[in-house]
Coordinates of N, CA and C in Angstrom, one line a residue:
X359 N -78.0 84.7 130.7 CA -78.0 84.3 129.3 C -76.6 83.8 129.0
X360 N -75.5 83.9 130.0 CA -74.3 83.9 129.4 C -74.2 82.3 129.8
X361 N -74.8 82.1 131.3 CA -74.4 80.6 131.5 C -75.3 79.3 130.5
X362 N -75.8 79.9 129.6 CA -76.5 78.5 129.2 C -75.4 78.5 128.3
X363 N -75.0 79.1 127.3 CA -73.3 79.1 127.1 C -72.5 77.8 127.4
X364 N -72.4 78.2 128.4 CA -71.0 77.2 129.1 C -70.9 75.9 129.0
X365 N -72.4 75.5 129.1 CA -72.0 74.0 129.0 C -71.5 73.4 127.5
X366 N -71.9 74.1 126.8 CA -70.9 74.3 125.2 C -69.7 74.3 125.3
X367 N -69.3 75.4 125.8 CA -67.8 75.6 125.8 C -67.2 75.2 126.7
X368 N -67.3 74.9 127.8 CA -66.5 75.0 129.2 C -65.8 73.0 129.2
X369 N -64.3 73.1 128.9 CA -63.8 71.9 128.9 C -63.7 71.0 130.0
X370 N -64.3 71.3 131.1 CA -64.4 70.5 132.4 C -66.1 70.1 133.1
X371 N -65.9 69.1 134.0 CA -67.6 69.0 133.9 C -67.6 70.0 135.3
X372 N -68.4 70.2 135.6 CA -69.2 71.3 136.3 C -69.0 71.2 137.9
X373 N -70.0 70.4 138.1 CA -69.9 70.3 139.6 C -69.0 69.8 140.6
X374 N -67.7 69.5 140.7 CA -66.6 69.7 141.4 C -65.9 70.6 141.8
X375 N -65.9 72.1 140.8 CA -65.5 72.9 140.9 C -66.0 73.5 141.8
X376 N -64.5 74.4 142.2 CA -64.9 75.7 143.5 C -65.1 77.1 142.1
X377 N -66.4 77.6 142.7 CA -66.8 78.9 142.0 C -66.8 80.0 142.5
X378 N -66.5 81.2 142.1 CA -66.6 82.4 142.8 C -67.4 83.6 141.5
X379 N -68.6 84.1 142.0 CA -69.1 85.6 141.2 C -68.6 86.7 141.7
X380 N -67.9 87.4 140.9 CA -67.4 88.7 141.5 C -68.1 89.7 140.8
X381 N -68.9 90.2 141.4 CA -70.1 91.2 141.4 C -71.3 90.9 140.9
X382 N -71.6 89.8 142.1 CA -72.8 89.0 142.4 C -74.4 89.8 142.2
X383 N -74.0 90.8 142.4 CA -75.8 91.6 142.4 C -76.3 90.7 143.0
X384 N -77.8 90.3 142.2 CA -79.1 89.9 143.0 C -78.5 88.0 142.6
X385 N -77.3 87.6 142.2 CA -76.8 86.6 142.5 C -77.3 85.2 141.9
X386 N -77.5 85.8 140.5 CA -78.8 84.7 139.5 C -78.1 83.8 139.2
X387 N -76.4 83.5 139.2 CA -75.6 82.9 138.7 C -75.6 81.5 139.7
X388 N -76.1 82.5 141.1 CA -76.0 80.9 142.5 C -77.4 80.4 142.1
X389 N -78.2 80.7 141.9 CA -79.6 80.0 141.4 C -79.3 79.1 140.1
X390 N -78.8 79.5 139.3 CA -78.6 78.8 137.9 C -77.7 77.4 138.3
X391 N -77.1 77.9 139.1 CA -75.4 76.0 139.0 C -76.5 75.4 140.4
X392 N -77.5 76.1 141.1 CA -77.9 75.2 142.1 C -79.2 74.5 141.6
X393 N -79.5 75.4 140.5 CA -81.1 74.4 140.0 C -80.8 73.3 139.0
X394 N -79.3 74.0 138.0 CA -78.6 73.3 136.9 C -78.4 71.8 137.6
X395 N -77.2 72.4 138.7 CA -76.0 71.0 138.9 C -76.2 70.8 140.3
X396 N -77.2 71.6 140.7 CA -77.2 70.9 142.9 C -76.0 71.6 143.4
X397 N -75.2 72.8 142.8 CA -73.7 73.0 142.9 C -73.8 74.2 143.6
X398 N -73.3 74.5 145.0 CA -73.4 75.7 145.6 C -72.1 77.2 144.8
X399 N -72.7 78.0 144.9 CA -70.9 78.9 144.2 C -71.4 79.8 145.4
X400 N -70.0 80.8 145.9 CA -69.9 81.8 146.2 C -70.2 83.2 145.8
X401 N -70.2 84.3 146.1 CA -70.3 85.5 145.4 C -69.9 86.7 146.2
X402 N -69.3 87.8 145.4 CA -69.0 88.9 145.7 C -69.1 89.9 145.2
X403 N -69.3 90.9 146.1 CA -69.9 92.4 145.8 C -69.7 93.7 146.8
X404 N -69.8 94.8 145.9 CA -69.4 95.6 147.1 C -70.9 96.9 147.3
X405 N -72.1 95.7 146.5 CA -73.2 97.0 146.2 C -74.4 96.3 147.4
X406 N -74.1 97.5 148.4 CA -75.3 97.4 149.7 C -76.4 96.4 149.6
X407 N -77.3 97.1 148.7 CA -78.5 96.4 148.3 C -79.0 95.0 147.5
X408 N -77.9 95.0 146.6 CA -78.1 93.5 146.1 C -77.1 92.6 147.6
X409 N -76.2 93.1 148.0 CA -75.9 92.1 149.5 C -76.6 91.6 149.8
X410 N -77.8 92.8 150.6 CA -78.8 92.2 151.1 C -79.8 91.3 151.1
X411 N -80.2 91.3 150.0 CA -81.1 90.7 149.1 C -81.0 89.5 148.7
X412 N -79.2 89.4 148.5 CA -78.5 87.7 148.5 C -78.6 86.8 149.9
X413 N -78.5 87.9 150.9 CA -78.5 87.4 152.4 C -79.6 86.7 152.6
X414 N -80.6 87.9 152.3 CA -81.8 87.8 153.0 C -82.5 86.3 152.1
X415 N -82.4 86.1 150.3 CA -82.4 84.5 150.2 C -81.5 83.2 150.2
X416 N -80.4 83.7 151.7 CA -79.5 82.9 152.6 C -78.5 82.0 150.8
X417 N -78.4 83.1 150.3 CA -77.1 83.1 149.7 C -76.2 83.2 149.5
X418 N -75.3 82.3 149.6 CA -73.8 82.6 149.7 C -72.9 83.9 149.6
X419 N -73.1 85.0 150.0 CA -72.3 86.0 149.4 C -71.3 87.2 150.8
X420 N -70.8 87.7 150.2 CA -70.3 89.1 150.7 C -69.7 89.6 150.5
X421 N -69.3 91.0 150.7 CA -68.8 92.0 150.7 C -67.5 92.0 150.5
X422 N -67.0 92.2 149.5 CA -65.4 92.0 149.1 C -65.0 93.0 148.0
X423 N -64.3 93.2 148.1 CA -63.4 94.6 146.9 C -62.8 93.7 145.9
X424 N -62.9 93.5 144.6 CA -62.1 92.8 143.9 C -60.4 93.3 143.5
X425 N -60.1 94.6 144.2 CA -58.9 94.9 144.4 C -58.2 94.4 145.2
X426 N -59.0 93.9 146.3 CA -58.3 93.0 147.3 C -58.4 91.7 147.5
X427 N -59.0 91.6 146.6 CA -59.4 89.8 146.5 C -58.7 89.2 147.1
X428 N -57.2 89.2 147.0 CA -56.2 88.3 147.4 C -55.8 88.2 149.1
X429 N -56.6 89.4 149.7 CA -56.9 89.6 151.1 C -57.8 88.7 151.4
X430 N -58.6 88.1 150.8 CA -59.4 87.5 151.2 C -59.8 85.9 151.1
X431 N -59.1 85.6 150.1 CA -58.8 84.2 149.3 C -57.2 83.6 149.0
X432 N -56.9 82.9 149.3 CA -55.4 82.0 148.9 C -55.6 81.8 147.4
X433 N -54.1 82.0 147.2 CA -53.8 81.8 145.8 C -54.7 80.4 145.7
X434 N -54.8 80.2 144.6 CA -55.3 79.1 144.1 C -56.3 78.5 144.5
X435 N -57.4 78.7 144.4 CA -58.9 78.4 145.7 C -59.9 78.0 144.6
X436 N -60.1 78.7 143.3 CA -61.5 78.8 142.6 C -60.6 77.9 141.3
X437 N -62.0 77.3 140.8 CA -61.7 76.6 139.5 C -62.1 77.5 138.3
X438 N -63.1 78.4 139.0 CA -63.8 79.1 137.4 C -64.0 80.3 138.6
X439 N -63.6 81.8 138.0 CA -63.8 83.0 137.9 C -65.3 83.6 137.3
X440 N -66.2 83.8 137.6 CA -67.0 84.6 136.7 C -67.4 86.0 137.0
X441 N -67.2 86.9 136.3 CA -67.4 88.3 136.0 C -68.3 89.0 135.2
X442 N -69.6 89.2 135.2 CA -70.4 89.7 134.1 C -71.1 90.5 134.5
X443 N -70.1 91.5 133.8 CA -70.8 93.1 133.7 C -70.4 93.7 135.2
X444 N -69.3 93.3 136.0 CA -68.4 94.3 136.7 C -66.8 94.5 136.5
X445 N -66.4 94.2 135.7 CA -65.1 94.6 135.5 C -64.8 96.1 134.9
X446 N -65.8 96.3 133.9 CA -66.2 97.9 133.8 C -66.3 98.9 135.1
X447 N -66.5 98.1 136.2 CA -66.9 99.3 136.7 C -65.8 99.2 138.1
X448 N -64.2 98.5 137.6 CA -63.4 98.8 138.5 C -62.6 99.8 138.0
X449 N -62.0 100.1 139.6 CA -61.1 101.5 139.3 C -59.7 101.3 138.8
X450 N -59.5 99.7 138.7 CA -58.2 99.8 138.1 C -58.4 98.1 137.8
X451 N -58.6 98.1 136.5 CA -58.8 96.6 135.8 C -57.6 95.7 135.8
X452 N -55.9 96.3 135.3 CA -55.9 95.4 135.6 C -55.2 94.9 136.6
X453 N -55.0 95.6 138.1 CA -54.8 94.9 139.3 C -56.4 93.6 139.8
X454 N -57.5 94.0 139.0 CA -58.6 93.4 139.6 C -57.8 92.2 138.9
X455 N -57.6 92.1 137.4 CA -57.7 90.6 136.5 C -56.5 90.1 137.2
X456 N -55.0 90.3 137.6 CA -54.5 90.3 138.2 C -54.5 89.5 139.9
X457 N -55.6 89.8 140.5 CA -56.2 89.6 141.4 C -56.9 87.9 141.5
X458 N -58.1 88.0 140.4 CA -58.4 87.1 140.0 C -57.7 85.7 139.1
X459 N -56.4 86.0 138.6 CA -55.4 85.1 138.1 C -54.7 84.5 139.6
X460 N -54.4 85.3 140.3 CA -53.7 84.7 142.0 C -54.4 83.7 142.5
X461 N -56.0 84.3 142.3 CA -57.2 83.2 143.0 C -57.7 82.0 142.4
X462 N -57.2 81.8 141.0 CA -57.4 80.9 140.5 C -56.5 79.9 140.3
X463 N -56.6 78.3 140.3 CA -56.4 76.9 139.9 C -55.2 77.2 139.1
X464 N -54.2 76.3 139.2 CA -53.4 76.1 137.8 C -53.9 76.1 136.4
X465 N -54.9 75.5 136.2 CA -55.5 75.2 135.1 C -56.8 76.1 135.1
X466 N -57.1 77.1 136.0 CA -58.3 78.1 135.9 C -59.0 79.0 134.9
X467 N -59.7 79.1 135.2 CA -60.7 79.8 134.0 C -61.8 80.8 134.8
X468 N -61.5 81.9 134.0 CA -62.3 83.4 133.8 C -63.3 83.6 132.8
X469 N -64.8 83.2 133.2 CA -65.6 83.6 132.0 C -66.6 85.2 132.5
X470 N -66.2 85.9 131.5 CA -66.8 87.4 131.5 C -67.6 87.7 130.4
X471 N -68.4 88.9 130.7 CA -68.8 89.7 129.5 C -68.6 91.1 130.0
X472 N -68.2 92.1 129.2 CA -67.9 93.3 129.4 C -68.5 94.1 128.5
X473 N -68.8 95.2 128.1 CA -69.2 96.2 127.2 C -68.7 96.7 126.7
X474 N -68.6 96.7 125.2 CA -67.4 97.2 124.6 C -67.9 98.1 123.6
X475 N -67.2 99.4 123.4 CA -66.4 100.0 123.9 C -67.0 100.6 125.8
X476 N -66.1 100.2 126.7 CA -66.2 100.7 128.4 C -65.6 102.1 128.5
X477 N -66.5 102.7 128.6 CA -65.9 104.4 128.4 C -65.9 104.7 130.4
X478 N -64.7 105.1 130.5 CA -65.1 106.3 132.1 C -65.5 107.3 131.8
X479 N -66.8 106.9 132.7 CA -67.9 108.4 132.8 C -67.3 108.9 134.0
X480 N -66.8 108.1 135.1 CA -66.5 108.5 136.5 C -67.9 108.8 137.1
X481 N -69.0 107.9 136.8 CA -70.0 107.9 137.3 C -70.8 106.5 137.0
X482 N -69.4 105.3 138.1 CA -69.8 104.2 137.2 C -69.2 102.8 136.7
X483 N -68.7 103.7 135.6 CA -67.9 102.3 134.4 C -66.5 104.1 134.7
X484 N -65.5 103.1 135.6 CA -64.2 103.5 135.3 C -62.9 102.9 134.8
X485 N -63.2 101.8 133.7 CA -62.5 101.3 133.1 C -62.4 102.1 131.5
X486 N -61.6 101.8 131.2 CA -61.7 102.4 129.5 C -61.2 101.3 128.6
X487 N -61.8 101.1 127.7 CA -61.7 99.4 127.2 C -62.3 99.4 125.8
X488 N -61.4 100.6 124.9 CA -62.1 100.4 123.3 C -62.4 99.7 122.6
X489 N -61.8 98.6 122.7 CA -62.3 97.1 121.7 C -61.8 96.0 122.3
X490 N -61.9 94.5 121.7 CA -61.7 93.1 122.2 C -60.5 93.3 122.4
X491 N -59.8 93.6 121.0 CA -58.1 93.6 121.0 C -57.8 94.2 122.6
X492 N -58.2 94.9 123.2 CA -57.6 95.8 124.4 C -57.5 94.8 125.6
X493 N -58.8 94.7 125.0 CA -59.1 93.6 126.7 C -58.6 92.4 126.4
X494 N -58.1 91.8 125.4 CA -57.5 90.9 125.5 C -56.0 91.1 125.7
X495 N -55.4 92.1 125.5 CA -54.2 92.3 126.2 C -54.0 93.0 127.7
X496 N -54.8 93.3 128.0 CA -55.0 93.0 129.6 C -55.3 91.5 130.5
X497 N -56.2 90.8 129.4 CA -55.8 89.7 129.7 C -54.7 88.7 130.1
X498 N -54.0 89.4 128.9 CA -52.3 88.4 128.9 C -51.5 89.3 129.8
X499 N -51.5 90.3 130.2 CA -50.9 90.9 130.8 C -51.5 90.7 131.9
X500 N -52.4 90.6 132.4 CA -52.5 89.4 133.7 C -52.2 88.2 134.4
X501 N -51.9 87.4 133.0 CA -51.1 86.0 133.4 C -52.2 85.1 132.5
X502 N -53.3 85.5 132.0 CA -53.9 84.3 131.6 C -53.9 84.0 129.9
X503 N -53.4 83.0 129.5 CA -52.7 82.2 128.5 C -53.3 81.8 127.3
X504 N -55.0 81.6 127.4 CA -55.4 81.0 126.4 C -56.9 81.4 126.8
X505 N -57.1 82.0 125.4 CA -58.6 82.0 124.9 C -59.7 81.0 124.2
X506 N -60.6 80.6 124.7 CA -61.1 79.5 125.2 C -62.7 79.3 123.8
X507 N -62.7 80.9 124.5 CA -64.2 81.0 123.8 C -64.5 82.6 124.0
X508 N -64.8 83.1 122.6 CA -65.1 85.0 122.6 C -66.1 84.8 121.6
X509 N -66.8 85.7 121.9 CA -67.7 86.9 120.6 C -68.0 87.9 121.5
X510 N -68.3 88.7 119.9 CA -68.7 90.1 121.0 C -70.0 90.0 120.3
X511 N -71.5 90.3 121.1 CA -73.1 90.1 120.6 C -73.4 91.6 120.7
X512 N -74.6 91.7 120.2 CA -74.8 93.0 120.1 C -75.9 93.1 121.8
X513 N -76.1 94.4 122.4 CA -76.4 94.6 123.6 C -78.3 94.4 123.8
X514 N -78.6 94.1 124.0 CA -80.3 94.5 124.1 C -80.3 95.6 125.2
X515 N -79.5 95.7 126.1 CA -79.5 96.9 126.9 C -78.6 98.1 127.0
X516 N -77.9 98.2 125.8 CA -77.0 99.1 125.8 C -76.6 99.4 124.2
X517 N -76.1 100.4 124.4 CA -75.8 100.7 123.0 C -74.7 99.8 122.4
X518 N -73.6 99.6 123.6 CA -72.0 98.9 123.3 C -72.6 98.1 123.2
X519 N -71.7 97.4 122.6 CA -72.1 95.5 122.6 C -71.4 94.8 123.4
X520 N -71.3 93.8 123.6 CA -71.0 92.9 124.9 C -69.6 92.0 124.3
X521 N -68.3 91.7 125.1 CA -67.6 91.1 124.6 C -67.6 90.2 125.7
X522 N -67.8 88.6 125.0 CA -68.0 87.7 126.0 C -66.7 86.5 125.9
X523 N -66.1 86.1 127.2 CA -65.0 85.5 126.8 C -65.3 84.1 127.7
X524 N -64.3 83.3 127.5 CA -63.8 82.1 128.2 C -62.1 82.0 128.5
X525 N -61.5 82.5 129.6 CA -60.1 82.5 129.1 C -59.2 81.3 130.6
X526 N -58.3 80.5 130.0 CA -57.6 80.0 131.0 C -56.5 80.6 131.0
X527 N -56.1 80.3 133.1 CA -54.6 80.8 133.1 C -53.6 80.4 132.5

């Protein structure tokens, strides 16, 4: 739902870009830019069974820690970041955003949605993230510069609502 969005908001055209999903799951985001734009993206995850699942329909993906991102990719590699609905559930947000600012383009861009308010249950979502305001200063306190495109929508699957961003480094 988030990427029909983008072509609204997103200041660059699409398919040139290098892409990366960080917490790919069942990896609907590589279906959408390949039926959209013919555009292959990457993806990453650290959950067993959606791996598999991406494998097994010879989908770009694997197994990567977004704490170590930078183990795994050169500074500057991706044009667009996308995160929706795992940043919640790192154990330390913001060495992830952090992470993902190194991996990105001079001119890069991070589009997310997160749940707001992100409580740790420690069974889960180990971020804690009371409102926009928060997470938006994690954001700058990661390096990235400018807010592009936000609302926060109300959840159809959750009680919290969803804060959905566009942000460049």
């Amino acid at each position: 739902k988030y990427l029909d969005h983008l072509d609204l908001i997103f200041p660059l055209p699409i398919p040139p870009l290098q892409i990366l999903d960080v917490g790919c799951r069942a990896f609907d985001t590589y279906d959408w830019f390949l039926n959209k734009y013919n555009k292959r993206i990457l993806g990453i995850d650290v959950g067993k069974d959606g791996l598999e699942y991406c494998l097994k329909l010879k989908k770009p993906c694997f197994y990567c820690d977004a704490h170590i991102l930078t183990q795994f990719f050169n500074p500057k590699t991706f044009d667009l970041v996308l995160a929706f609905h795992s940043l919640e559930h790192m154990f330390n947000i913001r060495e992830v955003l952090r992470n993902i600012n190194s991996v990105l383009t001079t001119q890069g861009f991070l589009f997310l949605a997160i749940p707001i308010p992100s409580v740790n249950e420690r069974k889960g979502h180990w971020a804690n993230i009371p409102n926009e305001a928060f997470m938006k200063e994690l954001l700058l306190e990661a390096g990235f510069n400018k807010v592009l495109y936000e609302e926060t929508v109300d959840s159809k699957f959750r009680i919290a609502h969803e804060y959905v961003a566009l942000v460049q480094k």
